Short mmCIF file of C-alpha atoms in Angstrom, two decimals:
data_model
loop_
_atom_site.label_atom_id
_atom_site.label_comp_id
_atom_site.label_asym_id
_atom_site.label_seq_id
_atom_site.Cartn_x
_atom_site.Cartn_y
_atom_site.Cartn_z
CA ASP A 1 116.38 147.15 150.39
CA THR A 2 115.16 148.08 146.94
CA ALA A 3 117.78 147.21 144.33
CA VAL A 4 116.51 149.47 141.52
CA SER A 5 114.18 152.23 142.60
CA GLN A 6 112.26 154.63 140.38
CA THR A 7 110.36 157.74 141.30
CA PRO A 8 107.63 158.64 140.89
CA LYS A 9 105.59 155.47 140.48
CA TYR A 10 102.73 157.36 138.85
CA LEU A 11 102.90 160.60 136.90
CA VAL A 12 99.88 162.36 135.39
CA THR A 13 100.57 165.53 133.49
CA GLN A 14 99.23 167.75 130.73
CA MET A 15 100.45 167.90 127.18
CA GLY A 16 103.31 170.30 126.67
CA ASN A 17 104.71 169.95 130.18
CA ASP A 18 108.26 168.89 131.04
CA LYS A 19 108.80 166.07 133.51
CA SER A 20 111.59 163.93 134.93
CA ILE A 21 111.76 160.36 136.16
CA LYS A 22 114.56 159.33 138.50
CA CYS A 23 116.26 155.98 138.85
CA GLU A 24 118.79 154.75 141.37
CA GLN A 25 120.42 151.34 141.82
CA ASN A 26 122.34 150.09 144.84
CA LEU A 27 123.68 146.92 143.23
CA GLY A 28 127.00 148.36 142.15
CA HIS A 29 126.17 147.63 138.51
CA ASP A 30 128.04 149.51 135.79
CA THR A 31 125.25 149.67 133.22
CA MET A 32 121.78 151.20 133.41
CA TYR A 33 118.92 151.28 130.93
CA TRP A 34 115.62 152.93 130.16
CA TYR A 35 112.87 150.88 128.51
CA LYS A 36 109.42 151.97 127.38
CA GLN A 37 106.51 149.53 127.70
CA ASP A 38 103.46 150.34 125.62
CA SER A 39 99.85 149.40 126.25
CA LYS A 40 100.38 146.03 124.55
CA LYS A 41 103.23 145.24 126.95
CA PHE A 42 105.87 145.55 124.23
CA LEU A 43 109.27 146.57 125.65
CA LYS A 44 111.50 148.87 123.65
CA ILE A 45 114.95 149.98 124.71
CA MET A 46 115.51 153.72 124.73
CA PHE A 47 118.90 154.42 126.27
CA SER A 48 121.77 152.74 128.04
CA TYR A 49 124.66 154.15 130.04
CA ASN A 50 127.80 152.34 131.09
CA ASN A 51 129.61 154.03 133.97
CA LYS A 52 128.10 157.41 133.04
CA GLU A 53 128.84 157.03 129.32
CA LEU A 54 125.99 156.79 126.80
CA ILE A 55 126.30 153.52 124.86
CA ILE A 56 122.81 152.96 123.45
CA ASN A 57 120.67 155.71 122.01
CA GLU A 58 117.77 154.26 120.06
CA THR A 59 115.50 156.14 117.72
CA VAL A 60 113.89 158.26 120.38
CA PRO A 61 112.58 161.83 119.92
CA ASN A 62 115.00 164.56 121.00
CA ARG A 63 112.45 165.53 123.64
CA PHE A 64 113.78 162.61 125.68
CA SER A 65 117.11 163.27 127.36
CA PRO A 66 118.83 160.87 129.76
CA LYS A 67 121.30 162.05 132.37
CA SER A 68 123.65 159.95 134.45
CA PRO A 69 125.39 161.96 137.19
CA ASP A 70 127.11 158.81 138.46
CA LYS A 71 126.92 155.12 137.70
CA ALA A 72 124.25 154.55 140.35
CA HIS A 73 121.79 157.03 138.86
CA LEU A 74 120.11 157.38 135.49
CA ASN A 75 117.40 159.98 135.12
CA LEU A 76 115.06 160.59 132.19
CA HIS A 77 113.86 164.07 131.32
CA ILE A 78 111.04 164.55 128.85
CA ASN A 79 110.24 167.92 127.27
CA SER A 80 106.98 169.00 125.67
CA LEU A 81 105.08 165.87 126.60
CA GLU A 82 102.72 164.39 124.02
CA LEU A 83 99.77 162.02 124.34
CA GLY A 84 101.81 159.27 122.68
CA ASP A 85 104.36 159.42 125.48
CA SER A 86 101.85 157.75 127.79
CA ALA A 87 103.37 154.41 128.78
CA VAL A 88 105.18 152.64 131.58
CA TYR A 89 108.87 153.48 131.73
CA PHE A 90 111.23 150.96 133.29
CA CYS A 91 114.72 151.51 134.54
CA ALA A 92 117.07 148.52 134.72
CA SER A 93 120.66 147.81 135.61
CA SER A 94 123.12 145.04 134.89
CA GLN A 95 126.67 143.91 135.46
CA GLY A 96 127.14 142.34 132.06
CA THR A 97 124.26 141.59 129.70
CA ALA A 98 124.87 137.85 129.97
CA ARG A 99 123.81 138.00 133.60
CA GLY A 100 120.51 139.67 132.81
CA TYR A 101 118.93 142.82 134.09
CA THR A 102 117.41 143.92 137.38
CA PHE A 103 114.36 146.06 136.77
CA GLY A 104 112.73 148.81 138.75
CA SER A 105 108.99 148.68 139.41
CA GLY A 106 108.20 151.17 136.66
CA THR A 107 106.78 154.66 136.29
CA ARG A 108 103.34 154.89 134.74
CA LEU A 109 103.21 158.14 132.79
CA THR A 110 99.83 159.43 131.65
CA VAL A 111 99.68 162.50 129.46
CA VAL A 112 96.26 164.18 129.28
CA GLY B 1 118.59 141.66 112.69
CA ASP B 2 118.41 140.12 116.14
CA SER B 3 114.92 139.24 117.33
CA VAL B 4 112.92 137.17 119.79
CA THR B 5 109.55 135.68 118.91
CA GLN B 6 107.10 134.33 121.47
CA MET B 7 103.87 132.46 120.96
CA GLU B 8 100.93 134.80 120.87
CA GLY B 9 98.71 135.09 123.87
CA PRO B 10 96.69 135.35 125.84
CA VAL B 11 96.89 131.87 127.30
CA THR B 12 94.18 130.71 129.69
CA LEU B 13 94.57 127.50 131.67
CA SER B 14 92.92 125.74 134.55
CA GLU B 15 94.87 125.18 137.75
CA GLU B 16 97.21 122.16 137.59
CA ALA B 17 97.28 122.19 133.77
CA CYS B 18 100.58 121.94 131.88
CA LEU B 19 102.09 125.09 130.43
CA THR B 20 104.30 125.62 127.41
CA ILE B 21 105.15 129.06 126.05
CA ASN B 22 107.22 128.89 122.89
CA CYS B 23 110.15 131.19 122.27
CA THR B 24 112.58 131.31 119.36
CA TYR B 25 115.40 133.74 118.74
CA THR B 26 117.55 135.09 115.94
CA ALA B 27 121.01 136.18 117.02
CA THR B 28 124.63 135.56 116.19
CA GLY B 29 126.77 133.25 118.23
CA TYR B 30 125.52 131.77 121.48
CA PRO B 31 123.52 134.43 123.27
CA SER B 32 122.44 134.04 126.88
CA LEU B 33 118.69 133.44 127.09
CA PHE B 34 116.23 134.52 129.74
CA TRP B 35 112.65 134.30 130.88
CA TYR B 36 111.22 137.21 132.84
CA VAL B 37 107.87 137.41 134.60
CA GLN B 38 105.81 140.55 135.17
CA TYR B 39 103.04 140.45 137.77
CA PRO B 40 100.31 143.10 137.55
CA GLY B 41 101.56 146.55 138.48
CA GLU B 42 105.13 145.40 138.96
CA GLY B 43 108.43 145.41 137.11
CA LEU B 44 109.98 142.45 135.36
CA GLN B 45 111.62 139.79 137.49
CA LEU B 46 114.16 137.31 136.26
CA LEU B 47 112.56 133.87 136.32
CA LEU B 48 115.35 131.73 134.87
CA LYS B 49 118.23 131.84 132.43
CA ALA B 50 120.61 129.68 130.43
CA THR B 51 123.99 130.75 129.11
CA LYS B 52 125.00 127.96 126.74
CA ALA B 53 123.58 125.28 124.50
CA ASP B 54 121.78 122.40 126.26
CA ASP B 55 121.72 124.29 129.57
CA LYS B 56 118.45 124.01 131.47
CA GLY B 57 117.29 126.94 133.54
CA SER B 58 114.79 126.27 136.30
CA ASN B 59 113.01 128.15 139.07
CA LYS B 60 109.69 127.88 140.94
CA GLY B 61 108.73 124.78 138.96
CA PHE B 62 109.38 126.47 135.60
CA GLU B 63 111.98 125.08 133.21
CA ALA B 64 113.46 126.04 129.85
CA THR B 65 116.20 124.33 127.84
CA TYR B 66 118.58 126.16 125.51
CA ARG B 67 118.24 124.44 122.12
CA LYS B 68 120.85 125.75 119.71
CA GLU B 69 119.76 123.50 116.85
CA THR B 70 116.24 124.94 116.87
CA THR B 71 117.21 128.37 118.33
CA SER B 72 114.51 127.91 120.94
CA PHE B 73 114.02 128.40 124.68
CA HIS B 74 110.50 127.23 125.45
CA LEU B 75 109.12 127.79 128.94
CA GLU B 76 107.39 124.84 130.61
CA LYS B 77 105.67 124.06 133.87
CA GLY B 78 103.99 120.80 134.72
CA SER B 79 101.25 122.14 136.98
CA VAL B 80 100.34 125.82 137.00
CA GLN B 81 98.79 127.67 139.92
CA VAL B 82 96.54 130.72 140.05
CA SER B 83 99.50 132.67 141.42
CA ASP B 84 101.38 132.04 138.15
CA SER B 85 99.03 134.42 136.33
CA ALA B 86 101.30 137.09 134.86
CA VAL B 87 102.95 138.23 131.64
CA TYR B 88 105.98 136.18 130.61
CA PHE B 89 108.79 137.59 128.47
CA CYS B 90 111.48 135.68 126.65
CA ALA B 91 114.72 137.61 126.09
CA ALA B 92 118.05 137.08 124.39
CA GLU B 93 121.38 138.80 124.76
CA THR B 94 121.88 140.42 121.37
CA SER B 95 124.46 142.53 119.63
CA GLY B 96 125.04 145.97 121.08
CA SER B 97 125.19 144.85 124.71
CA ARG B 98 121.47 144.67 125.20
CA LEU B 99 118.64 142.27 125.90
CA THR B 100 116.05 141.95 123.18
CA PHE B 101 112.63 140.96 124.49
CA GLY B 102 109.80 139.04 122.92
CA GLU B 103 106.30 140.48 122.77
CA GLY B 104 105.22 138.98 126.07
CA THR B 105 102.60 136.29 126.71
CA GLN B 106 99.75 136.92 129.10
CA LEU B 107 98.97 133.82 131.19
CA THR B 108 95.76 133.55 133.18
CA VAL B 109 95.23 130.54 135.42
CA ASN B 110 91.70 129.91 136.63
CA PRO B 111 90.89 128.00 139.83
#
């Protein structure tokens, strides 16, 4: 059973389109995250939700909007996609930061 | 602010060589510390962790010791295998209920 699952795994789209990435965790964790990994493998936190409440909102363009319908799901919607949005996006969950995160396998977004 | 610094890569070793990847952190208090590993095309997997000073985390032959006096958490393995080729990330629990990650170190092990 996959603990943190993201869909789709690959996403190729044209500039200006709107797309969504979905994330679900079956670990019963209270907190979920979105991270962006650039081409140099650098990981940058974007958002975090704790039990459906937004607790971390980093300096991310307004075109990115997270949505958490329940504590097991955290989706990421991106409007008006730009070339610079191309990256791998990782969802993660945790039950307390001190215990670490469980990551999904990532969504590779390519904007052409 | 809080930060994690890893030794720059890439690192290339021959099979059975010794590995050390340096990691230092800047954070208040006694943060939990982690090493994650990312194999090609996959997400990050927790490799090991330590939650207090002088703790040693270990897994799959890898070890790291929490050194408060030097704010370090260096990753070591005595004999690497080709299957250890991956990107390794050091991380620290930092203020704001988050993990802060280092830049990642690409390890390639040749047969």
